[in-house]
XYZ file of C-alpha atoms in Angstrom:
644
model
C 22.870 26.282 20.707
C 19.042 25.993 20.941
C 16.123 27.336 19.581
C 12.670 29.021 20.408
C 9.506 28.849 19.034
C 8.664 32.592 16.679
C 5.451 30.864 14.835
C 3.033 28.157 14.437
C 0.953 27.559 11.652
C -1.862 25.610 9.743
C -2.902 25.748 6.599
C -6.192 24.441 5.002
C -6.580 23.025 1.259
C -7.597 26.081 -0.568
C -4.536 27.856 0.716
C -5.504 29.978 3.066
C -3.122 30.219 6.183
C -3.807 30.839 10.122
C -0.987 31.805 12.605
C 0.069 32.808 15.833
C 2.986 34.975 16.560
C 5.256 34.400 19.738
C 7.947 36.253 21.021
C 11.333 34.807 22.034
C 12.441 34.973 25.990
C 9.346 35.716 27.157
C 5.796 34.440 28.378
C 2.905 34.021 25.650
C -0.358 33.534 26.599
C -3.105 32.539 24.378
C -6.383 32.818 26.546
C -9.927 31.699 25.259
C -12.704 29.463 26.223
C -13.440 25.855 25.640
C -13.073 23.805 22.542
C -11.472 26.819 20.654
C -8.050 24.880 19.919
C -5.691 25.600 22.522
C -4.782 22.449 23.408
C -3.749 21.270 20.137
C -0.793 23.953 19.337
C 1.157 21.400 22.008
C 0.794 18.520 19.491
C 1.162 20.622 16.324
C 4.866 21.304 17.691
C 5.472 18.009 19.042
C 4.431 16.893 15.137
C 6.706 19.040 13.748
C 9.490 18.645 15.247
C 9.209 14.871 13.632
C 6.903 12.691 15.538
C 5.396 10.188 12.894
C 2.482 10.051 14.557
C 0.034 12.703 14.379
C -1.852 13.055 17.721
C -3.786 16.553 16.948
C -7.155 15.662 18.531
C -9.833 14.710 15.910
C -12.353 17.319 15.225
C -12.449 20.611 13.505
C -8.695 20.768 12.990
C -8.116 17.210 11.797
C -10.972 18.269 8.789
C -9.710 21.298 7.770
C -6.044 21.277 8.109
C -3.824 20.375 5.201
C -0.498 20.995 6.698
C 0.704 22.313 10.101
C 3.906 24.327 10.201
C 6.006 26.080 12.940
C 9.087 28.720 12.333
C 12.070 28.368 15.099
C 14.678 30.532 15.598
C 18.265 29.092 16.133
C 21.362 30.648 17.153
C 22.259 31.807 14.033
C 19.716 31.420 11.899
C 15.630 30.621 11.566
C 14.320 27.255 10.256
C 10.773 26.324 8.928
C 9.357 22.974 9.447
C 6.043 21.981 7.869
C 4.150 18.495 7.902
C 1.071 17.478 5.833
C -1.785 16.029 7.485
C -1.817 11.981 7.483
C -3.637 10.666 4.519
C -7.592 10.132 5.465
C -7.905 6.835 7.910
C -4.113 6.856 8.220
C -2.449 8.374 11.546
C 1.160 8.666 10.482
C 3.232 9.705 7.444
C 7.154 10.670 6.941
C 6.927 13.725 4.663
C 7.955 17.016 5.678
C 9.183 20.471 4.311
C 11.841 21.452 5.519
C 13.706 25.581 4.961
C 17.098 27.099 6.514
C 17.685 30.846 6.095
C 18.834 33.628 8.077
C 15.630 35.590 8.256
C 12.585 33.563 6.576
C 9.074 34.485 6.600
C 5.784 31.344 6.834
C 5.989 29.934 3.245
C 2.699 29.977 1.287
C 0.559 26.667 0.465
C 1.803 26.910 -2.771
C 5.548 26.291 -1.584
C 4.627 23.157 0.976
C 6.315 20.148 -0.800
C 8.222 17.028 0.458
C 11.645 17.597 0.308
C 12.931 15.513 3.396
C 11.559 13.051 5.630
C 11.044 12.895 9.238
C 14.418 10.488 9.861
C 16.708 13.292 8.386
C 14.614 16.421 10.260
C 15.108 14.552 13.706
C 18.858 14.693 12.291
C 18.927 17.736 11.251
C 17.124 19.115 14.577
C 19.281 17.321 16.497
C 22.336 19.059 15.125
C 20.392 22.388 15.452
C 19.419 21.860 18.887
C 23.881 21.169 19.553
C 23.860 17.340 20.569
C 26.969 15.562 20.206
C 27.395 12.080 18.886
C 26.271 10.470 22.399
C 25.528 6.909 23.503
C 23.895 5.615 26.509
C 25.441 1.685 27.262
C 23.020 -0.181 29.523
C 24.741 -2.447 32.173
C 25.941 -5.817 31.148
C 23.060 -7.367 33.140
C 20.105 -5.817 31.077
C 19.672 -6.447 27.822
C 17.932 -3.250 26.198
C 19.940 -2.086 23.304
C 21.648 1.117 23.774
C 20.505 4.221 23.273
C 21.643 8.142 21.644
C 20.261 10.956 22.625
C 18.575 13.031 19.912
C 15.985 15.730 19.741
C 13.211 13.471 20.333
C 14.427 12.894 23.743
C 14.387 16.763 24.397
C 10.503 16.674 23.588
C 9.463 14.679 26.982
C 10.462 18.140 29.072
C 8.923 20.833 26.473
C 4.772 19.625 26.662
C 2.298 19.773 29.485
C -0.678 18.602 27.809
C -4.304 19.389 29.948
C -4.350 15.602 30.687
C -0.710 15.270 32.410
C 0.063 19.001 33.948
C -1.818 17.441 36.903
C -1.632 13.969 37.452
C 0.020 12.442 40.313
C 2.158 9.272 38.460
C 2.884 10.909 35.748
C 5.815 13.817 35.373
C 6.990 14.163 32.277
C 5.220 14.263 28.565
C 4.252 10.645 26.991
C 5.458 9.028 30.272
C 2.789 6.429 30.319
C 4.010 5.036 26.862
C 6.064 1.787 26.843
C 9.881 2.098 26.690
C 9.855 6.173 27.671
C 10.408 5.837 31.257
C 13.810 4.224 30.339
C 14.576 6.181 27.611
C 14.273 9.337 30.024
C 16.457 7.792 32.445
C 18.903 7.187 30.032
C 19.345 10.000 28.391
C 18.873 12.768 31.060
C 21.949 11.935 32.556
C 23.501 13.300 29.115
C 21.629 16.454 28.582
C 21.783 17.114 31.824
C 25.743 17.256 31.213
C 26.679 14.884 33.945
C 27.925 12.411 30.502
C 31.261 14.515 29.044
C 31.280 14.573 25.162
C 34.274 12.653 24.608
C 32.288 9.931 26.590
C 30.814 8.973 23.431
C 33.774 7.580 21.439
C 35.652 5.965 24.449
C 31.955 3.946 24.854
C 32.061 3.329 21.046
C 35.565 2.009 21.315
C 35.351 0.246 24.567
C 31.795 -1.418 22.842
C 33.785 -2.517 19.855
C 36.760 -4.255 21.431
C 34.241 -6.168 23.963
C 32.987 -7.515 21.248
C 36.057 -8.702 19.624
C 37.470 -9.783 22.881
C 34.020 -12.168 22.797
C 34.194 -13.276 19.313
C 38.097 -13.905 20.116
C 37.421 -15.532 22.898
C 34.578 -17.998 20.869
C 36.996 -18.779 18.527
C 39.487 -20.074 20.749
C 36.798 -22.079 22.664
C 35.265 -23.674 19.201
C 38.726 -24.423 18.119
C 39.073 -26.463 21.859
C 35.746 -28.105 20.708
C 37.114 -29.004 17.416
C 39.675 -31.004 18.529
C 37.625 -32.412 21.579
C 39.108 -33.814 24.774
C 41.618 -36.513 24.195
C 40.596 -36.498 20.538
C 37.331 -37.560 21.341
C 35.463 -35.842 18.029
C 38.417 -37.349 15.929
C 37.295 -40.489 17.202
C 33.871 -40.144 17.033
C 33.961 -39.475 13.418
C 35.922 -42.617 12.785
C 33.541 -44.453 14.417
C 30.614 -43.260 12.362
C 32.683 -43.047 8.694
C 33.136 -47.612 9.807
C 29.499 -47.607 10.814
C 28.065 -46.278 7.199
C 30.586 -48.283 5.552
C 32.837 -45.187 4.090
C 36.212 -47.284 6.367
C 36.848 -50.850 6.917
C 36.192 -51.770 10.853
C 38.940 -51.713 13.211
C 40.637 -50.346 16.403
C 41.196 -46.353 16.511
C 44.442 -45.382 17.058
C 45.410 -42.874 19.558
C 47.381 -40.694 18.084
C 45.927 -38.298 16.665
C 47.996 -37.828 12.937
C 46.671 -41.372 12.090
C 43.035 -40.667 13.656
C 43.378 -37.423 10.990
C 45.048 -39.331 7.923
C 42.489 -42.407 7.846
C 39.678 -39.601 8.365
C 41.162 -38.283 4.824
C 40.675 -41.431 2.793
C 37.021 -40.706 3.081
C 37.002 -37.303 1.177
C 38.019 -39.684 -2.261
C 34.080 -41.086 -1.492
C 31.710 -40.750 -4.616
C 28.384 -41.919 -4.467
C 27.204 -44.418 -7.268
C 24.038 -44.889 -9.531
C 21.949 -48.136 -10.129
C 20.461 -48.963 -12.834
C 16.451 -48.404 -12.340
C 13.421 -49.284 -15.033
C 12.091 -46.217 -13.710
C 8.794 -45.654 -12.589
C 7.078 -44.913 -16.329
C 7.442 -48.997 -16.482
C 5.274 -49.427 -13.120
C 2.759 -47.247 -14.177
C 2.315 -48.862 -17.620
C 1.858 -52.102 -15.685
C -0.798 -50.920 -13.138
C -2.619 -49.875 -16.611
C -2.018 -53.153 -18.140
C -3.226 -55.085 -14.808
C -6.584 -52.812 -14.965
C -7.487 -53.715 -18.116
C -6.963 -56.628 -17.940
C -8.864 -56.835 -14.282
C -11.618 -55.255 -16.135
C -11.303 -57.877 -19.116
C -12.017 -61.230 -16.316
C -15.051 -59.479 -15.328
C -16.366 -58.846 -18.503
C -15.699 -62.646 -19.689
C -17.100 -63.705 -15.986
C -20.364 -61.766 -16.690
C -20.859 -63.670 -20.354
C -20.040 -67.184 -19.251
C -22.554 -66.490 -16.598
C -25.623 -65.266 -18.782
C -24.589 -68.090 -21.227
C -24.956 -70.717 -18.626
C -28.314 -69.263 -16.861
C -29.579 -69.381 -20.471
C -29.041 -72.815 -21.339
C -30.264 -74.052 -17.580
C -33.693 -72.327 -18.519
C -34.083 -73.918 -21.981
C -32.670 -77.346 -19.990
C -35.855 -76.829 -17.851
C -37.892 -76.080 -20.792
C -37.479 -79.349 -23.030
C -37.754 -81.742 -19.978
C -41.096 -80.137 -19.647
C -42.245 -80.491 -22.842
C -40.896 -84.204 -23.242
C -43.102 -84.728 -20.010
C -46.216 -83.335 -21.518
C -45.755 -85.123 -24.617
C -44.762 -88.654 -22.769
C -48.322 -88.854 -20.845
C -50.200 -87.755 -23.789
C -49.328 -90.323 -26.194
C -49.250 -93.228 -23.715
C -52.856 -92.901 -23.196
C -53.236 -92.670 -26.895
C -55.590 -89.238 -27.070
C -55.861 -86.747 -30.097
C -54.073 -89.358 -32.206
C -53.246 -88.024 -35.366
C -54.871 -89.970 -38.690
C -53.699 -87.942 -41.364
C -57.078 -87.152 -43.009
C -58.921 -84.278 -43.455
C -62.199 -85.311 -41.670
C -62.193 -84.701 -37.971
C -62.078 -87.732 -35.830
C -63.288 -88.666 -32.486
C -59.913 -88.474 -29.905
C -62.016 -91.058 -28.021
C -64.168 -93.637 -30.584
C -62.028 -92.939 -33.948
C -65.279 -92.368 -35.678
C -65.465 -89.114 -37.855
C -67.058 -86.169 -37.581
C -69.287 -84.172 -38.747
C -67.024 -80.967 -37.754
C -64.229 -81.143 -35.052
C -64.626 -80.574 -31.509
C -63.232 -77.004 -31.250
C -61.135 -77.959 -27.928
C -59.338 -80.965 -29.134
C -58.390 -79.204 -32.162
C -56.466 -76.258 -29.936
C -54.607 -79.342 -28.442
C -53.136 -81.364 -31.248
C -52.605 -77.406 -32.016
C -50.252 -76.847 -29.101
C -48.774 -80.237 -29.233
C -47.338 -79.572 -32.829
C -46.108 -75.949 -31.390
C -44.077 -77.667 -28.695
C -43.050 -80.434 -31.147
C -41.204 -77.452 -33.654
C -39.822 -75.953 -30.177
C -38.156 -78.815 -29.389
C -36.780 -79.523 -32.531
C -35.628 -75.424 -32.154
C -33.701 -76.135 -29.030
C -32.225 -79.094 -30.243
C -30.713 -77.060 -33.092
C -29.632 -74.380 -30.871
C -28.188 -76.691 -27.772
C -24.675 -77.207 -29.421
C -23.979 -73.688 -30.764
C -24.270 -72.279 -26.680
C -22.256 -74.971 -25.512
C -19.596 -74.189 -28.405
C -19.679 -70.288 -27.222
C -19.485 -71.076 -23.360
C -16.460 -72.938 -24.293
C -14.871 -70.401 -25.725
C -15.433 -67.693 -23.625
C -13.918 -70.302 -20.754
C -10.708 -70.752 -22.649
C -10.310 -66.849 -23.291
C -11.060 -65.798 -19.764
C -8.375 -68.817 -18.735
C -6.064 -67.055 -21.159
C -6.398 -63.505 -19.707
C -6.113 -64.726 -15.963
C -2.510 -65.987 -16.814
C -1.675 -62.658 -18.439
C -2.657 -61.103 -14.970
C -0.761 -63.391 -13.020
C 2.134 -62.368 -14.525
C 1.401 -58.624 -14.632
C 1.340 -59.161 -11.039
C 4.691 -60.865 -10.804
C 6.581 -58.238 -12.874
C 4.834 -55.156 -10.696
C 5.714 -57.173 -7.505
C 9.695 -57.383 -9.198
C 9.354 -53.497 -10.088
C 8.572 -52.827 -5.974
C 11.334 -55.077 -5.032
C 13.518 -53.408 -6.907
C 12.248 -49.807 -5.994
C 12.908 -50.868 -2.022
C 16.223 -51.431 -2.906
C 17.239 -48.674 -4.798
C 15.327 -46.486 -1.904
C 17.786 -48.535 0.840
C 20.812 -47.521 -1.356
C 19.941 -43.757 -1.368
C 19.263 -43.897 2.099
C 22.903 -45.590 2.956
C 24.656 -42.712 0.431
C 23.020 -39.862 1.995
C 23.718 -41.488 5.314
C 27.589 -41.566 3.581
C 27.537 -38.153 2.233
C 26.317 -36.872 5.597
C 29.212 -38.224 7.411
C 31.663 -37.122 4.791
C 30.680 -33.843 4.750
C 31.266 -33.632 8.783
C 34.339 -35.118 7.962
C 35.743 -32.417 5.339
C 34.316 -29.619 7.908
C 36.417 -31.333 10.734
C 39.860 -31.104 8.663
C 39.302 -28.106 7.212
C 38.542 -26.270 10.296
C 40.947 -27.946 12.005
C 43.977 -27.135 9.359
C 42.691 -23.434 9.871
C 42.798 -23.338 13.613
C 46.419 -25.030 13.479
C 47.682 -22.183 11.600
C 46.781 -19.441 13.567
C 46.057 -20.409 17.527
C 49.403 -18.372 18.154
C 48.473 -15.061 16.393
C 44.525 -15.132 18.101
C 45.888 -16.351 21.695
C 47.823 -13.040 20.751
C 45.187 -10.673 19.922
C 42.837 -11.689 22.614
C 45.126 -10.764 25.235
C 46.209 -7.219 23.381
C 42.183 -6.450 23.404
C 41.608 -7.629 27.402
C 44.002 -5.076 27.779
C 42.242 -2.418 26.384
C 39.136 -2.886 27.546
C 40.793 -2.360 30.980
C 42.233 0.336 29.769
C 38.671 2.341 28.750
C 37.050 0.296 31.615
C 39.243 2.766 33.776
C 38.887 5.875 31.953
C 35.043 5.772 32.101
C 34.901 4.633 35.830
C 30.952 5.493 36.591
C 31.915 7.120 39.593
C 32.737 10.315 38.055
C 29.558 10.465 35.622
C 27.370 8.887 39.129
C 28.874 12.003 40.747
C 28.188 14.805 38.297
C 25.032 13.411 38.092
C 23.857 13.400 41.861
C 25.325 16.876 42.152
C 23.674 18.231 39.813
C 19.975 16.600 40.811
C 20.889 17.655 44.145
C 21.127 21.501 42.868
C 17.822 21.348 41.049
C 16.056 19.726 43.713
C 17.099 22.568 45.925
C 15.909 24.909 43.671
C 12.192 23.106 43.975
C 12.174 23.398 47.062
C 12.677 27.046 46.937
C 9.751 27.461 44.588
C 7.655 25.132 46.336
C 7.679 26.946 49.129
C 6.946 30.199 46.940
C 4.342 28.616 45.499
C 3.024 27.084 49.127
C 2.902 23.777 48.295
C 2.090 21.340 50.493
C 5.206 18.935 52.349
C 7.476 21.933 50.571
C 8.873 22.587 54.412
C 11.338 19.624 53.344
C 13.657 18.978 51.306
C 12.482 18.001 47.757
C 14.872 16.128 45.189
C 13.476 14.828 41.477
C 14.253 11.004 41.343
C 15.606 10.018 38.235
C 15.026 6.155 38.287
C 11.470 6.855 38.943
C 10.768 10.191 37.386
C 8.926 11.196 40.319
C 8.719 14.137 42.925
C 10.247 13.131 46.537
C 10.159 14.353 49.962
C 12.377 13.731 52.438
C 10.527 13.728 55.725
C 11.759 13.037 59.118
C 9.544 9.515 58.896
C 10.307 8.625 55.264
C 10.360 9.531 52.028
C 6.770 10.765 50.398
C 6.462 10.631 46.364
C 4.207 12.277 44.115
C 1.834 9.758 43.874
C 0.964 9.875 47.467
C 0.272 13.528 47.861
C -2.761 14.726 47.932
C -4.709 17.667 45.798
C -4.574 18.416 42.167
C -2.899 22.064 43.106
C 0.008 19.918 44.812
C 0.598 17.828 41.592
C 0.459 20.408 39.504
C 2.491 22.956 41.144
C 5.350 20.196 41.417
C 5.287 19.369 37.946
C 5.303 22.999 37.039
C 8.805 23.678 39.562
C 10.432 20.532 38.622
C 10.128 21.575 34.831
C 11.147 25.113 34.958
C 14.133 23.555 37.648
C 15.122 21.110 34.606
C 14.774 24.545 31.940
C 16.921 26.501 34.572
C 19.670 23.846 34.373
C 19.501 23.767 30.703
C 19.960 27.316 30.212
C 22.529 28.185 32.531
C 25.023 24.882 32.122
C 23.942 25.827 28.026
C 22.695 22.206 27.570
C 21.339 20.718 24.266
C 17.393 21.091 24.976
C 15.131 23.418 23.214
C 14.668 26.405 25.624
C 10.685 26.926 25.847
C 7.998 25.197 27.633
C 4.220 24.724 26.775
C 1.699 24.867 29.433
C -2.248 24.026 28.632
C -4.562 24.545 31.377
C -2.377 25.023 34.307
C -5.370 26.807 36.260
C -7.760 24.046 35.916
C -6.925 22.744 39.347
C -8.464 26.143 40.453
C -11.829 27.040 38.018
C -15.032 24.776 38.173
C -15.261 22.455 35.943
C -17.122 24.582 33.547
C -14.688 27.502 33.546
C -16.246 31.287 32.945
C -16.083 32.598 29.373
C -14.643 35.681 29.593
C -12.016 33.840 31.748
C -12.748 36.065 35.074
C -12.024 35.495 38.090
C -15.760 36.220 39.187
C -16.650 32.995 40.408
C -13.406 31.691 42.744
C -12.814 32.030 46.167
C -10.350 35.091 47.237
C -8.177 32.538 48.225
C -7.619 30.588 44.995
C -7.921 33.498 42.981
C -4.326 34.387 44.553
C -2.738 31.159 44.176
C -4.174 31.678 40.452
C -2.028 35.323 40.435
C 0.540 33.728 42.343
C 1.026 31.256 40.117
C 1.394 32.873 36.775
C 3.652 35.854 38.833
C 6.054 33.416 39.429
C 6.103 31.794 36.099
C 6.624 34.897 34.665
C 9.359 36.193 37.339
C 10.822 33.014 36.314
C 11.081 33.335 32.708
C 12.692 37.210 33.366
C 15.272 35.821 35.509
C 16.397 33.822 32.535
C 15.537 36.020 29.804
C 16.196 35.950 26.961
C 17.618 32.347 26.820
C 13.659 30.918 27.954
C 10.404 30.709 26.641
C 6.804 29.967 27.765
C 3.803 29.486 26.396
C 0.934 28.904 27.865
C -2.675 28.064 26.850
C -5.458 28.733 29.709
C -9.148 29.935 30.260
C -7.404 32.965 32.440
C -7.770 36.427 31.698
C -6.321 38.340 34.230
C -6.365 42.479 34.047
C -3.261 42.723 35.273
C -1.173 45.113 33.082
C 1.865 42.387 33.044
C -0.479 39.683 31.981
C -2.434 41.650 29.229
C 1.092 42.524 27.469
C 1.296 39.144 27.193
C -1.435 38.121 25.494
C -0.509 37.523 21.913
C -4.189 35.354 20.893
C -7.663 36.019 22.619
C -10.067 33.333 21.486
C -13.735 34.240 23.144
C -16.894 33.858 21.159
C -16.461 33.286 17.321
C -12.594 34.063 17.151
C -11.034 30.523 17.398
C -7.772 28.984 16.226
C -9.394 27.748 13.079
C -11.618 30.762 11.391
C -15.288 30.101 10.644
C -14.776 30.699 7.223
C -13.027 27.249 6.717
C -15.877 25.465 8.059
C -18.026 26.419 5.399
């Protein structure tokens, strides 16, 4: 079981639908210049075979695609897979469309609709690609989760993107992504077949009783805590249940039936209620106490006017009653009861009054009716300070004992508080207590029966333990590595690639290219030239694709090549794709190159597949036949028309 790619297509929102044909077990080319769309058909498969992501570079595409779609062709039958484009400023989504037939043809736009998501088409792709329920167990010193195999996995050796067909620390597709170095080495061992099938369910088995052996194993160990050396937490609990008060004080015994039976007499414990005013009667006294608060200084404020009041008219009448003292001693503007003026002086009349001692006996009968004012007014202010003194005397009692009721209402709050403290304190400790027996009548009861299971499961897991010795899988797999490293070293040397006079092998645990020279071992990333990295990532792939097809392994059989002859052309490539402008030289490694590609993919026909996007246009007859797009000038993956 596997497939092969027989179409990929886009479709933009009016409807109107662009694709590109490919035929099975053989080489496709699609040639063209620059910026015509080449390198995205790589990540319009990757997409649809379920990546979430969408990672079709932004630009003409991204605008005027509305879904992407690819038809595959099984063993037995052909499946479409199409995926809309990610919502605008969103790059993921989970829809997909997903058909099964025998012989179908591209839907139309009309027909695109969710009807799965991209969980159940990894799932379903999986299946169709012919992996087995697999599992990957990582020693018992790491602690990464395990890991199945699926079709994702399959993806890293299908896609050489422009950017990683020639880079020198990088092999495989999406490499330099967190967590996919380990997930290759995990699961190549498996689709590389060195991990049988029934592998699976002996690791699911063998993972399932190490886990009860552990849990048995707890148990047994908490059970051992329960009880405590030399019934220490029996003791312990005694000594807290006297501290709180829940037991009367005394020495514990050491057995440990009586520690148990006076630990029971706690479990009758109920906590209790006091009575409480509450806090309602607090709060009405704080209101009380500010009124009343408020009341003293309103009193304070009148007794103190009152009092300034009467000290002014005090000072008032003893001025008068000065004024009046040293005018009538000397005897002036004596009053004689007539109508005549008189003389203040001689007593003689007048012929008319002097018009200044008549404004004096003037103001000295004003001040005489003043005085006789205050004196009426003197004992009504001293009758009204008095009884604003005996009021505010009144309402500094009532205080006094507002405060002495709040301060009771605190007291009694302080103890209630202490009382809840000590019966949570009780409650606490009982509640240890009733955990202690009843975990303790549990493990009595069946110590016999786990002691008994524990040691049927250690059995087992030597049992599996045995049975999936890594010695055999550790063999298969060097074996086989060791085959397909001979194999690139054939090729390399086809190909003339530099350090290929030794003997190459592909190192899993670093997913690198290695050497094996007579003074050490050289990787990838220390050889030089772009031709050298990209001629070993090409032989280690198709090495890989070899294995697959011949051992009839679980990996999609095609392979996707953009720009493999960039290494050779300037940087600015022709645009007719001739060979005008190279040196004789590399313009044979260039035919050399795609010769043995294609000798490659006829040895193995019609099980293998590749496609390959490239500025090359060679005449060769071989090379022309398989051309199936030619995108120079205005012919592009996406027509001009949808621009518009």
């Amino acid at each position: 079981m596997s497939f092969q790619l027989l179409n990929i297509a886009v479709y933009n929102a009016k409807g109107d639908r662009r694709e590109i044909a490919f035929r099975t077990g053989q080489v496709n080319i699609v040639t063209g210049g620059s910026r015509t769309g080449k390198t995205a058909l790589i990540y319009i498969v990757d997409y649809c075979l379920g990546r979430t992501d969408c990672t079709v570079p932004a630009g003409i595409i991204r605008d005027t695609v509305a879904w992407y779609a690819i038809r595959i062709q099984g063993q037995n039958s052909q499946v479409v897979i199409a995926r809309p484009a990610p919502p605008d400023g969103q790059q993921t989504t989970t829809d997909a469309f997903l058909a099964v037939g025998g012989d179908l043809a591209l839907p139309n736009h009309s027909e695109l609709k969710k009807n799965t998501t991209t969980g159940a088409l990894r799932q379903f792709l999986t299946e169709v690609v012919g992996i087995t329920p697999n599992r990957h167990i990582p020693p018992v010193n790491q602690s990464r989760p395990p890991l199945s195999a699926n079709v994702g996995h399959t993806c890293f050796y299908l896609f050489q993107p422009q950017d990683y067909i020639a880079r020198r620390n990088i092999l495989f597709y999406r490499q330099d992504e967190p967590q996919i170095p380990q997930a290759i080495s995990d699961t190549l061992p498996f689709l590389l077949g060195a991990v049988g099938d029934d592998r699976f369910e002996k690791l699911q088995e063998l993972r399932k009783v190490r886990r009860d052996v552990r849990l048995l194993e707890k148990r047994l160990e908490e059970e051992e805590q329960l009880k405590g050396h030399d019934n220490s937490r029996a003791i312990a609990l005694l000594a807290e249940a006297q501290q709180v008060s829940l037991l009367p004080t005394g020495p514990a015994s050491e057995d440990f039936g009586e520690l148990v039976e006076r630990l029971r007499q706690c479990l009758g414990w109920q906590p209790t209620t006091p009575t409480y005013e509450g806090d309602s009667t607090l709060a009405e006294l704080q209101l009380r106490r500010e009124q009343l608060r408020d009341e003293v200084s309103a009193l304070e404020r009148e007794i103190e006017t009152a009092k300034a009041f009467a000290l002014r008219q005090e000072g008032f009448s003893q001025e008068v009653i000065e004024q009046q003292v040293r005018l009538k001693s000397i005897g002036l503007y004596k009053d004689n009861g007539q109508d005549n003026p008189v003389c203040p002086l001689c007593n003689h009349e007048l012929a008319e009054d002097i018009p200044k001692a008549q404004l004096m006996r003037g103001s000295l009968k004003d001040i005489d009716k003043q005085m006789e004012a205050v004196a009426r007014q003197r004992p009504r202010l001293d009758a009204y300070i008095s009884e604003r003194q005996v009021r505010l005397a009144t309402v500094q009692q009532s205080l006094a004992e507002n405060r002495t009721s709040i301060e009771a209402i605190v007291q009694q709050q302080e103890v209630l508080q202490a009382h809840r403290t000590q019966q949570a304190t009780q409650a606490r400790t009982v509640g240890r207590i009733s955990l202690f027996l009843d975990s303790l009548r549990e493990t009595t009861e069946s110590d016999s029966q786990v002691i008994a299971w524990l040691a049927a499961a250690r059995q087992r897991v030597e049992e599996l333990e045995q049975e999936l010795a890594d010695e055999g899988v550790e063999d298969r797999l060097q074996s086989a590595l060791r085959i397909i490293g001979d194999q690139m070293s054939v090729w390399a040397q086809h190909l003339k690639l530099e350090f290929s006079e030794w003997p190459l092998a592909f190192d899993i645990a670093k997913l690198t290219v290695v050497a094996f020279r007579d003074s050490g071992k050289v990787r990838l990333l220390d050889m030089g030239s772009a031709e050298n990295w990209m001629g070993y990532h090409l032989v280690t792939h198709l090495a890989l694709h070899k294995w697959f097809v011949e051992k009839v392994r679980p990996v999609p059989h095609f392979l996707m090549l953009d720009q493999p002859t960039q290494v050779y052309f300037p940087k600015d490539p022709p645009k007719d794709g001739s060979f005008k402008e190279l040196k004789d030289e590399d313009r044979q490694k260039v035919h050399r190159l795609f010769k043995f590609i294609f000798d490659t993919v006829k040895a193995l026909h019609p099980h293998f597949q590749v496609i390959i996007t490239d500025h090359a246009d060679l005449q060769e007859l071989w090379y022309q036949r398989a051309i199936v797009q030619r995108w120079w000038g205005k012919d592009k993956f996406i027509p001009v028309s949808w621009t518009k």
